[in-house]
Coordinates of C-alpha atoms in Angstrom, one line a residue:
M4 CA 200.0 209.2 267.2
E5 CA 202.8 207.8 265.8
K6 CA 202.1 203.8 267.0
R7 CA 199.2 205.2 265.0
R8 CA 200.5 206.4 261.8
G9 CA 203.0 203.3 262.0
R10 CA 200.0 200.8 261.9
K11 CA 198.9 202.0 259.1
V12 CA 201.7 202.1 257.2
M13 CA 202.1 198.2 258.0
K14 CA 198.3 198.1 257.5
D15 CA 198.0 199.7 253.7
K16 CA 202.2 198.0 253.0
E17 CA 199.8 194.7 254.1
E18 CA 198.0 195.5 250.8
V19 CA 200.0 197.0 248.1
V20 CA 201.7 193.2 248.8
D21 CA 197.6 191.8 248.5
D22 CA 197.0 194.1 246.3
D23 CA 199.7 194.8 243.7
P24 CA 201.5 191.3 242.8
W25 CA 204.2 192.8 240.5
W26 CA 205.0 194.6 243.4
W27 CA 205.4 191.5 244.9
L28 CA 207.9 189.7 242.8
V29 CA 209.9 193.3 242.7
H30 CA 210.2 193.5 246.6
K31 CA 210.9 190.1 247.3
G32 CA 213.3 190.0 244.6
I33 CA 211.4 186.6 243.2
A34 CA 211.1 187.0 239.4
A35 CA 214.6 186.4 239.2
S36 CA 215.4 184.2 241.9
F37 CA 213.0 181.2 240.1
L38 CA 214.7 182.7 236.7
C39 CA 218.5 181.3 238.2
I40 CA 217.1 177.9 239.7
A41 CA 215.2 176.7 236.2
M42 CA 218.9 177.9 234.7
F43 CA 220.2 175.8 236.5
A44 CA 217.3 173.5 236.8
L45 CA 217.4 172.9 232.8
L46 CA 220.3 172.3 232.6
V47 CA 220.9 168.8 235.4
R48 CA 217.8 168.6 232.6
V49 CA 220.2 168.2 230.0
A50 CA 222.8 166.6 231.9
V51 CA 220.5 163.4 232.7
S52 CA 219.0 163.1 229.2
L53 CA 223.2 162.3 227.9
H54 CA 222.7 158.9 229.8
P55 CA 220.2 156.0 228.2
Y56 CA 216.5 155.2 227.9
S57 CA 214.5 152.7 228.3
G58 CA 214.6 150.4 226.0
A59 CA 217.9 151.3 225.6
G60 CA 219.2 149.0 222.9
N61 CA 217.3 145.7 223.5
P62 CA 214.6 144.8 221.1
P63 CA 212.0 143.7 219.2
K64 CA 209.8 146.3 221.7
Y65 CA 212.9 148.8 223.1
G66 CA 210.2 151.1 226.0
D67 CA 209.2 153.8 226.5
F68 CA 211.0 155.8 224.8
E69 CA 210.4 154.2 221.4
A70 CA 206.4 154.2 222.6
Q71 CA 206.4 157.8 223.0
R72 CA 208.0 157.5 219.1
H73 CA 205.4 155.9 217.8
W74 CA 203.2 157.8 219.0
M75 CA 204.6 160.3 217.2
E76 CA 204.2 158.8 214.0
I77 CA 201.2 156.4 214.7
T78 CA 199.4 160.3 214.8
L79 CA 201.0 162.0 212.0
N80 CA 200.5 159.3 209.9
M81 CA 197.7 157.9 210.0
P82 CA 193.4 160.1 210.8
V83 CA 193.0 160.1 214.2
E84 CA 189.5 158.1 213.2
E85 CA 192.4 155.5 213.5
W86 CA 194.7 156.3 216.2
Y87 CA 193.5 153.6 218.6
L88 CA 192.0 151.8 216.6
N89 CA 193.4 147.8 215.9
S90 CA 195.1 147.1 212.3
T91 CA 197.3 145.9 209.6
T92 CA 199.2 150.2 210.1
N93 CA 197.9 150.5 213.8
D94 CA 199.0 146.7 216.1
L95 CA 198.3 148.0 219.3
S96 CA 200.6 146.0 220.4
Y97 CA 203.4 147.1 218.8
W98 CA 203.3 150.3 221.9
G99 CA 199.0 151.2 220.9
L100 CA 198.4 154.1 222.1
D101 CA 197.0 154.3 225.8
Y102 CA 196.5 157.2 226.8
P103 CA 193.7 159.9 226.7
P104 CA 193.4 161.8 223.1
L105 CA 195.4 165.3 224.3
T106 CA 198.6 162.9 225.0
A107 CA 198.0 162.0 221.1
Y108 CA 197.1 165.6 220.7
Q109 CA 200.8 166.2 222.3
S110 CA 202.4 163.2 220.6
Y111 CA 200.9 164.7 217.0
V112 CA 202.5 168.3 217.7
H113 CA 205.7 166.9 219.5
G114 CA 205.9 164.6 215.4
L115 CA 205.7 167.8 213.5
F116 CA 208.3 169.0 214.7
I117 CA 211.0 165.8 214.8
R118 CA 209.3 165.5 211.1
F119 CA 210.5 168.8 210.1
F120 CA 214.4 168.5 210.8
H121 CA 214.6 164.5 210.6
P122 CA 212.1 163.1 209.1
E123 CA 213.0 158.8 209.3
S124 CA 212.3 159.3 212.6
V125 CA 208.8 158.8 212.8
S126 CA 208.2 157.1 209.3
L127 CA 205.9 155.0 210.1
F128 CA 206.7 151.6 208.9
T129 CA 210.7 152.1 209.0
S130 CA 211.9 153.3 211.7
R131 CA 210.4 151.1 214.7
G132 CA 213.1 151.3 217.2
H133 CA 214.7 154.4 215.0
E134 CA 217.5 155.1 217.6
S135 CA 220.0 157.6 215.4
Y136 CA 221.8 160.6 217.6
I137 CA 220.0 162.7 216.7
G138 CA 216.1 161.0 216.0
K139 CA 217.1 161.1 221.1
I140 CA 218.7 164.7 220.3
L141 CA 214.9 165.6 219.6
M142 CA 213.3 162.9 221.0
R143 CA 215.1 164.5 224.7
W144 CA 214.8 167.7 223.5
T145 CA 210.5 167.6 223.0
V146 CA 210.4 166.6 227.0
L147 CA 212.3 169.8 227.8
S148 CA 211.0 172.1 226.0
S149 CA 207.6 170.4 227.9
D150 CA 209.1 171.2 231.1
A151 CA 210.5 175.2 230.3
L152 CA 206.6 175.3 228.2
V153 CA 203.9 173.0 230.9
F154 CA 206.0 172.6 234.9
F155 CA 208.1 175.2 235.4
P156 CA 205.7 178.3 235.3
A157 CA 203.1 176.5 237.0
V158 CA 205.3 176.3 239.6
F159 CA 206.1 180.5 238.8
Y160 CA 202.2 180.6 239.3
F161 CA 202.1 178.6 242.8
V162 CA 204.9 180.4 244.3
F163 CA 203.5 183.3 243.1
V164 CA 200.0 182.3 244.2
Y165 CA 200.7 180.9 248.3
Y166 CA 203.2 182.9 249.0
S167 CA 201.9 186.5 247.5
G168 CA 199.4 186.5 251.2
R169 CA 202.6 186.2 253.6
P170 CA 204.1 189.7 253.3
H171 CA 206.0 188.2 256.2
G172 CA 207.4 184.9 254.3
Q173 CA 211.2 185.0 253.4
K174 CA 213.0 184.8 250.0
T175 CA 215.5 182.8 251.6
D176 CA 212.3 180.4 252.2
I177 CA 210.3 180.2 248.3
A178 CA 213.4 181.2 246.9
W179 CA 214.4 177.1 248.2
H180 CA 210.1 176.1 247.4
I181 CA 211.3 176.4 244.1
A182 CA 214.5 174.3 244.2
I183 CA 212.7 172.2 245.2
M184 CA 209.9 171.1 243.4
L185 CA 212.5 171.7 240.1
L186 CA 215.0 170.3 241.2
S187 CA 212.7 166.3 242.6
P188 CA 215.0 164.1 241.4
C189 CA 211.7 161.2 240.9
L190 CA 210.8 163.7 238.1
I191 CA 213.9 164.4 236.1
L192 CA 214.3 160.9 236.6
I193 CA 211.2 159.5 235.5
D194 CA 211.0 162.8 232.2
H195 CA 214.6 163.3 231.7
G196 CA 215.7 160.1 231.9
H197 CA 213.1 156.7 231.5
F198 CA 211.4 159.1 229.0
Q199 CA 208.2 160.1 229.4
Y200 CA 205.9 163.5 230.1
N201 CA 204.8 164.1 233.5
C202 CA 205.6 167.5 233.9
I203 CA 202.7 167.9 231.2
S204 CA 199.9 166.8 232.9
L205 CA 201.8 167.7 237.1
G206 CA 202.1 170.8 235.4
L207 CA 198.3 171.1 234.6
T208 CA 198.2 169.6 238.1
V209 CA 200.2 172.2 239.5
G210 CA 198.8 175.6 237.5
A211 CA 194.6 173.6 238.7
V212 CA 196.3 173.6 242.2
A213 CA 197.6 177.7 242.1
A214 CA 194.0 178.3 240.5
V215 CA 192.1 177.1 243.7
H216 CA 194.3 179.0 245.8
S217 CA 193.8 182.1 244.0
N218 CA 189.9 181.0 243.8
K219 CA 189.8 181.0 241.1
E220 CA 187.8 177.6 240.1
L221 CA 187.1 177.7 237.2
V222 CA 190.2 178.0 235.4
A223 CA 191.5 174.9 238.2
C224 CA 188.2 173.2 236.3
F225 CA 189.4 173.7 232.8
L226 CA 193.0 173.0 234.4
F227 CA 192.4 170.9 235.8
S228 CA 189.9 168.5 233.2
L229 CA 193.6 168.5 231.4
A230 CA 195.4 167.2 233.5
L231 CA 192.6 164.3 233.4
N232 CA 192.9 163.4 229.4
H233 CA 196.7 164.0 229.2
K234 CA 197.1 161.7 231.7
Q235 CA 194.3 159.1 233.4
M236 CA 196.9 158.9 236.4
T237 CA 196.1 162.3 237.3
A238 CA 192.7 160.7 237.9
Y239 CA 195.0 160.5 241.2
F240 CA 193.8 164.1 242.3
A241 CA 190.0 163.5 241.2
P242 CA 188.0 162.5 245.0
A243 CA 190.9 165.8 246.6
F244 CA 189.8 168.3 243.9
F245 CA 185.8 167.7 243.9
S246 CA 186.2 167.0 247.5
H247 CA 187.0 170.7 247.8
L248 CA 185.4 173.0 245.1
F249 CA 181.4 171.0 246.2
G250 CA 182.7 172.0 249.7
K251 CA 183.0 175.4 248.7
C252 CA 180.3 175.2 246.7
L253 CA 177.3 174.3 250.2
R254 CA 179.4 178.1 250.9
H255 CA 177.8 179.6 247.9
R256 CA 173.9 181.5 248.6
N257 CA 172.9 178.9 245.4
P258 CA 175.2 175.8 245.7
L259 CA 173.1 175.3 242.3
L260 CA 174.7 176.9 240.1
E261 CA 178.1 177.2 241.2
V262 CA 178.6 173.4 240.5
F263 CA 176.2 173.6 237.5
K264 CA 179.0 176.5 236.2
L265 CA 182.3 174.1 237.3
G266 CA 180.4 171.0 235.7
L267 CA 179.8 172.8 232.6
V268 CA 183.2 173.8 232.3
V269 CA 184.2 169.9 233.0
L270 CA 181.8 168.3 230.3
G271 CA 183.0 171.2 227.9
T272 CA 186.9 170.4 228.3
F273 CA 185.8 166.6 228.2
A274 CA 183.4 166.6 224.9
L275 CA 186.7 169.1 222.9
V276 CA 189.5 167.0 223.9
W277 CA 187.1 163.8 223.0
W278 CA 185.0 165.5 219.9
P279 CA 187.0 162.8 216.8
Y280 CA 185.5 159.4 219.6
I281 CA 182.5 160.8 220.8
H282 CA 180.0 160.8 217.4
S283 CA 179.7 156.8 217.1
M284 CA 179.2 155.1 220.4
E285 CA 182.0 152.5 219.0
S286 CA 185.5 155.1 218.8
F287 CA 184.0 156.4 222.1
L288 CA 184.0 153.1 224.2
R289 CA 187.1 151.7 222.4
V290 CA 188.9 155.1 223.8
L291 CA 188.0 153.7 227.1
R292 CA 188.9 150.1 225.9
R293 CA 192.7 151.2 224.8
L294 CA 192.7 153.9 228.6
A295 CA 191.6 151.0 231.0
P296 CA 193.6 148.0 230.6
F297 CA 192.5 145.3 233.1
E298 CA 193.9 141.7 231.6
R299 CA 197.6 143.0 232.6
G300 CA 196.5 142.5 236.3
I301 CA 196.2 144.8 239.9
Y302 CA 199.9 145.2 239.0
E303 CA 203.0 144.9 237.4
D304 CA 206.2 144.3 238.2
Y305 CA 207.7 144.9 242.8
V306 CA 205.6 147.8 243.4
A307 CA 206.0 149.4 247.0
N308 CA 202.0 149.6 247.1
F309 CA 199.3 146.9 249.2
W310 CA 198.5 144.5 246.2
C311 CA 201.6 143.5 245.5
T312 CA 203.4 143.2 249.4
T313 CA 200.9 141.8 250.7
S314 CA 201.2 138.9 247.2
V315 CA 204.3 137.4 248.9
F316 CA 201.7 136.1 251.6
I317 CA 198.3 136.2 249.8
K318 CA 198.5 135.0 245.9
W319 CA 195.6 138.5 245.4
K320 CA 195.7 136.9 241.5
R321 CA 195.3 133.3 241.7
M322 CA 192.7 133.3 244.3
F323 CA 190.3 135.7 242.8
T324 CA 189.1 136.2 239.2
T325 CA 190.3 140.1 237.6
Q326 CA 186.8 141.6 237.9
S327 CA 186.6 140.6 241.9
L328 CA 190.3 141.8 242.1
K329 CA 188.6 145.3 240.1
L330 CA 185.6 145.3 242.7
L331 CA 188.2 145.3 245.5
S332 CA 190.8 147.3 244.6
L333 CA 187.6 150.3 244.2
G334 CA 186.7 149.9 247.5
A335 CA 189.2 150.2 248.8
T336 CA 190.1 153.2 247.2
V337 CA 187.1 154.6 247.7
S338 CA 187.4 153.4 251.6
T339 CA 190.6 155.4 252.4
C340 CA 190.1 158.5 250.3
L341 CA 186.3 158.8 251.1
P342 CA 188.1 160.4 254.9
S343 CA 190.1 163.3 253.4
M344 CA 187.1 163.8 251.4
L345 CA 184.0 164.5 253.9
Q346 CA 187.2 167.2 256.7
Q347 CA 187.3 168.5 252.6
I348 CA 183.7 168.6 251.9
W349 CA 183.6 168.9 255.8
A350 CA 185.7 172.3 256.5
P351 CA 187.8 173.7 252.7
S352 CA 190.1 175.4 253.1
N353 CA 193.1 176.1 251.1
Q354 CA 196.1 173.7 253.2
G355 CA 193.4 171.3 254.0
F356 CA 193.0 170.7 250.0
L357 CA 196.5 170.3 250.3
Y358 CA 196.0 167.0 252.6
G359 CA 193.3 165.9 250.6
L360 CA 195.8 165.9 247.2
L361 CA 198.3 163.6 249.5
N362 CA 196.4 161.6 251.0
S363 CA 193.8 160.9 247.3
A364 CA 197.3 160.3 245.4
F365 CA 198.8 157.9 248.5
S366 CA 194.8 155.8 248.7
F367 CA 195.2 155.3 244.5
Y368 CA 199.1 154.5 244.7
M369 CA 198.5 151.9 247.3
F370 CA 194.9 150.5 246.9
S371 CA 193.8 151.2 243.6
F372 CA 194.0 148.6 239.8
Q373 CA 197.4 148.6 237.6
V374 CA 199.7 150.8 239.4
H375 CA 203.3 151.3 238.3
E376 CA 206.1 151.9 239.6
K377 CA 206.0 155.4 238.7
S378 CA 202.4 156.3 239.8
I379 CA 204.1 157.4 243.1
L380 CA 205.5 161.2 241.4
L381 CA 201.3 161.8 241.7
P382 CA 201.5 161.5 245.2
L383 CA 205.2 163.3 245.0
L384 CA 203.7 166.3 244.0
P385 CA 201.4 167.0 246.8
A386 CA 204.1 166.5 249.4
S387 CA 206.2 169.3 247.2
L388 CA 203.3 171.8 247.7
L389 CA 203.4 171.7 251.0
A390 CA 207.0 171.2 251.5
L391 CA 207.9 174.2 253.0
E392 CA 205.0 173.1 255.6
E393 CA 206.4 169.6 256.4
P394 CA 210.3 169.7 255.3
F395 CA 210.7 165.8 257.3
L396 CA 208.1 164.4 255.0
L397 CA 209.0 165.4 251.8
K398 CA 212.2 164.1 252.5
W399 CA 211.3 160.7 253.6
I400 CA 208.7 160.0 250.5
T401 CA 211.1 161.0 248.2
L402 CA 213.7 159.0 249.5
H403 CA 211.3 156.4 249.7
A404 CA 209.7 157.6 245.8
L405 CA 213.3 157.3 245.2
F406 CA 214.7 154.2 245.9
S407 CA 210.7 152.4 245.0
M408 CA 212.7 153.0 242.0
F409 CA 215.9 152.2 241.8
P410 CA 215.3 148.4 240.0
L411 CA 213.3 150.5 237.4
L412 CA 216.5 152.9 237.1
C413 CA 219.5 150.2 237.0
R414 CA 217.9 148.4 234.2
D415 CA 217.9 151.9 232.4
G416 CA 220.8 152.5 233.1
L417 CA 220.2 155.1 234.6
I418 CA 222.5 154.6 238.4
L419 CA 224.9 158.1 238.5
P420 CA 222.4 160.6 237.0
Y421 CA 220.5 158.2 240.2
I422 CA 223.1 159.2 242.7
A423 CA 223.7 161.8 241.7
L424 CA 220.1 163.7 241.4
S425 CA 220.3 161.6 245.2
V426 CA 223.6 163.6 246.1
L427 CA 221.6 167.3 244.7
F428 CA 218.1 166.4 246.6
T429 CA 220.1 166.1 250.2
L430 CA 221.9 169.2 249.1
V431 CA 219.2 171.9 248.5
Y432 CA 217.6 170.4 251.6
H433 CA 219.5 171.3 253.7
A434 CA 220.8 174.2 252.3
P435 CA 220.3 176.8 255.5
T436 CA 217.0 178.8 255.1
G437 CA 214.7 180.8 257.7
R438 CA 213.1 177.3 257.8
Q439 CA 215.8 176.0 260.2
D440 CA 214.0 176.7 263.4
R441 CA 210.3 174.6 262.4
K442 CA 211.3 171.2 263.7
E443 CA 211.1 168.3 261.6
A444 CA 208.2 165.8 262.2
P445 CA 209.1 164.9 266.8
S446 CA 206.4 161.7 265.5
F447 CA 209.9 160.0 264.1
N448 CA 212.4 158.8 266.0
S449 CA 215.4 159.9 264.7
F450 CA 217.5 156.7 265.8
V451 CA 214.8 154.9 264.1
T452 CA 215.0 156.6 260.9
T453 CA 218.3 156.1 261.0
I454 CA 217.9 152.9 260.9
I455 CA 216.0 152.8 258.4
V456 CA 218.5 155.4 255.9
L457 CA 221.3 152.4 256.6
C458 CA 218.9 150.1 255.4
S459 CA 218.1 151.3 253.1
V460 CA 222.5 152.1 252.3
V461 CA 223.1 148.6 253.2
L462 CA 220.4 147.3 250.0
H463 CA 221.6 149.5 247.9
I464 CA 225.3 147.8 248.3
V465 CA 223.5 144.3 248.4
Y466 CA 221.3 145.4 245.2
L467 CA 224.2 145.9 243.1
T468 CA 226.8 143.6 243.7
M469 CA 224.9 140.9 244.7
H470 CA 222.8 138.2 242.9
P471 CA 220.2 137.1 244.4
P472 CA 219.5 133.3 244.9
R473 CA 218.2 131.0 242.0
R474 CA 215.3 129.9 244.3
Y475 CA 213.8 133.8 244.6
P476 CA 215.4 135.5 242.0
F477 CA 213.4 138.7 242.9
L478 CA 214.2 138.6 245.8
F479 CA 215.8 142.4 246.2
E480 CA 213.2 144.0 244.9
A481 CA 211.0 142.7 247.7
V482 CA 212.8 143.6 250.0
I483 CA 212.8 146.8 248.6
M484 CA 209.5 146.8 247.9
L485 CA 208.3 145.8 251.3
L486 CA 210.5 148.9 252.4
C487 CA 209.1 151.1 250.9
F488 CA 205.5 150.3 251.3
S489 CA 206.4 150.5 255.1
Q490 CA 207.0 154.6 255.3
F491 CA 204.9 154.9 252.5
M492 CA 202.0 153.3 254.6
V493 CA 203.2 155.3 257.8
L494 CA 203.2 158.3 256.0
C495 CA 199.4 158.1 254.6
F496 CA 198.5 158.1 257.9
Y497 CA 200.6 160.7 259.7
T498 CA 198.9 162.8 256.2
N499 CA 194.9 161.6 257.0
A500 CA 195.1 162.2 260.8
K501 CA 197.0 166.0 259.9
Q502 CA 194.9 166.8 257.2
W503 CA 192.3 166.5 260.4
M504 CA 193.2 168.2 263.0
L505 CA 193.4 171.7 260.6
K506 CA 191.7 174.3 262.6
R507 CA 187.9 174.9 260.7
S508 CA 188.7 178.5 261.1
V509 CA 191.0 178.7 258.2
F510 CA 188.2 178.8 256.2
V511 CA 186.8 180.9 257.3
D512 CA 188.2 184.1 257.6
K513 CA 187.5 183.8 254.1
E514 CA 184.4 182.5 254.1
K515 CA 182.2 186.3 253.2
K516 CA 184.6 186.7 250.5
L517 CA 182.5 184.3 248.6
L518 CA 179.4 185.3 249.5

């Protein structure tokens, strides 16, 4: 009788955990942990923002900081219909808007904030290259507030959803996972060092992932549609969202109705965001052309993907036309995404969805058209969501993502925060938690990984202290690119195989609820 009573009490407690989210928060103490980690993460961001940014003091075009500032003055001083229109007032060759309308609206809101305190920073014609102290502080504040208002709540939402269904999850594991996500060195360096607003699109994506995990598919579609309309690179995740949600729809009694509802939300969100441009086909196509700058070529600078790495041996740009390269990249991207998509259509599961996000992002990063060094942030996001299950995967992709961006960050003068955040990530990663008994990717030989790490350290030193041969001025960048590409490819094969090894029964337990 005592045993039965004990089991009943335990069962009742587990039901409370599942049904009462506030009980979970208070019992686990997660809210307090999140607030402490979030405050520290904000302080780290402030510290990084004290360093230089992209194009600082480097006329005539400066860099991404100037691009974002210029978008604010354009959206403030011109009618919405002319934001993407080339004119004497809006010279598109000087940092013209090339992101979707939601980014333009965000620039407008941030511009209002800056104009209230310092109008000279966003005064059209007279503010080009503006770099006053107060202007820089206000610009940095817009990124910091975006992080705090979008990315941080999204992480909290994901952690809450992900762990509330795991009553036996340790508090230290949850706190570690929060720290890993909020202290992502690559995201901090790009947004608060180099200067961008990736925290918004990635935050919306994290929110969409959390909504999928809590079976709120309509909310997920809305949030992911917003993410797509903030940065077109969020399309890296589109195959994973489509295949998972479509696989779920097929398991309902009326699949067509479910697909219709999801499609209606997506179309409605897009129509709302694009409203100023859908009244005219000319305006609509003008914006679309700005979002797909094929004239820049299949890659820019040195990025650790397939096209750039193999260009050392195969001169893609010389051998093929832009049209041919577009078809090649499309075919390669779709074919490498397909296995992951099929797995989620056949057996959708929350865990498989996270692997699908990673595999889809990897496919786009490796093979799509016009990939930048900063695009590695997209595969990094699902890797961080899988941190507790795949700690070694997260460590390895983070270290090589950092290394792949090292030349870019050196040009920005961000070497000190690069080193500091690399050390901080290593300390957080190795923090003692309940996950210590987990094996770290036995498929990787410790001797090989040690050699690779030593090679990376040597390449860092060589890049900083030596000059390349005159005949090969980008030799060091090419070697860094080759090393990082090789590791990304290994991880890509591993995660695709891991997704297909997931048990199909993971979804079966929840299938009745859907019906």
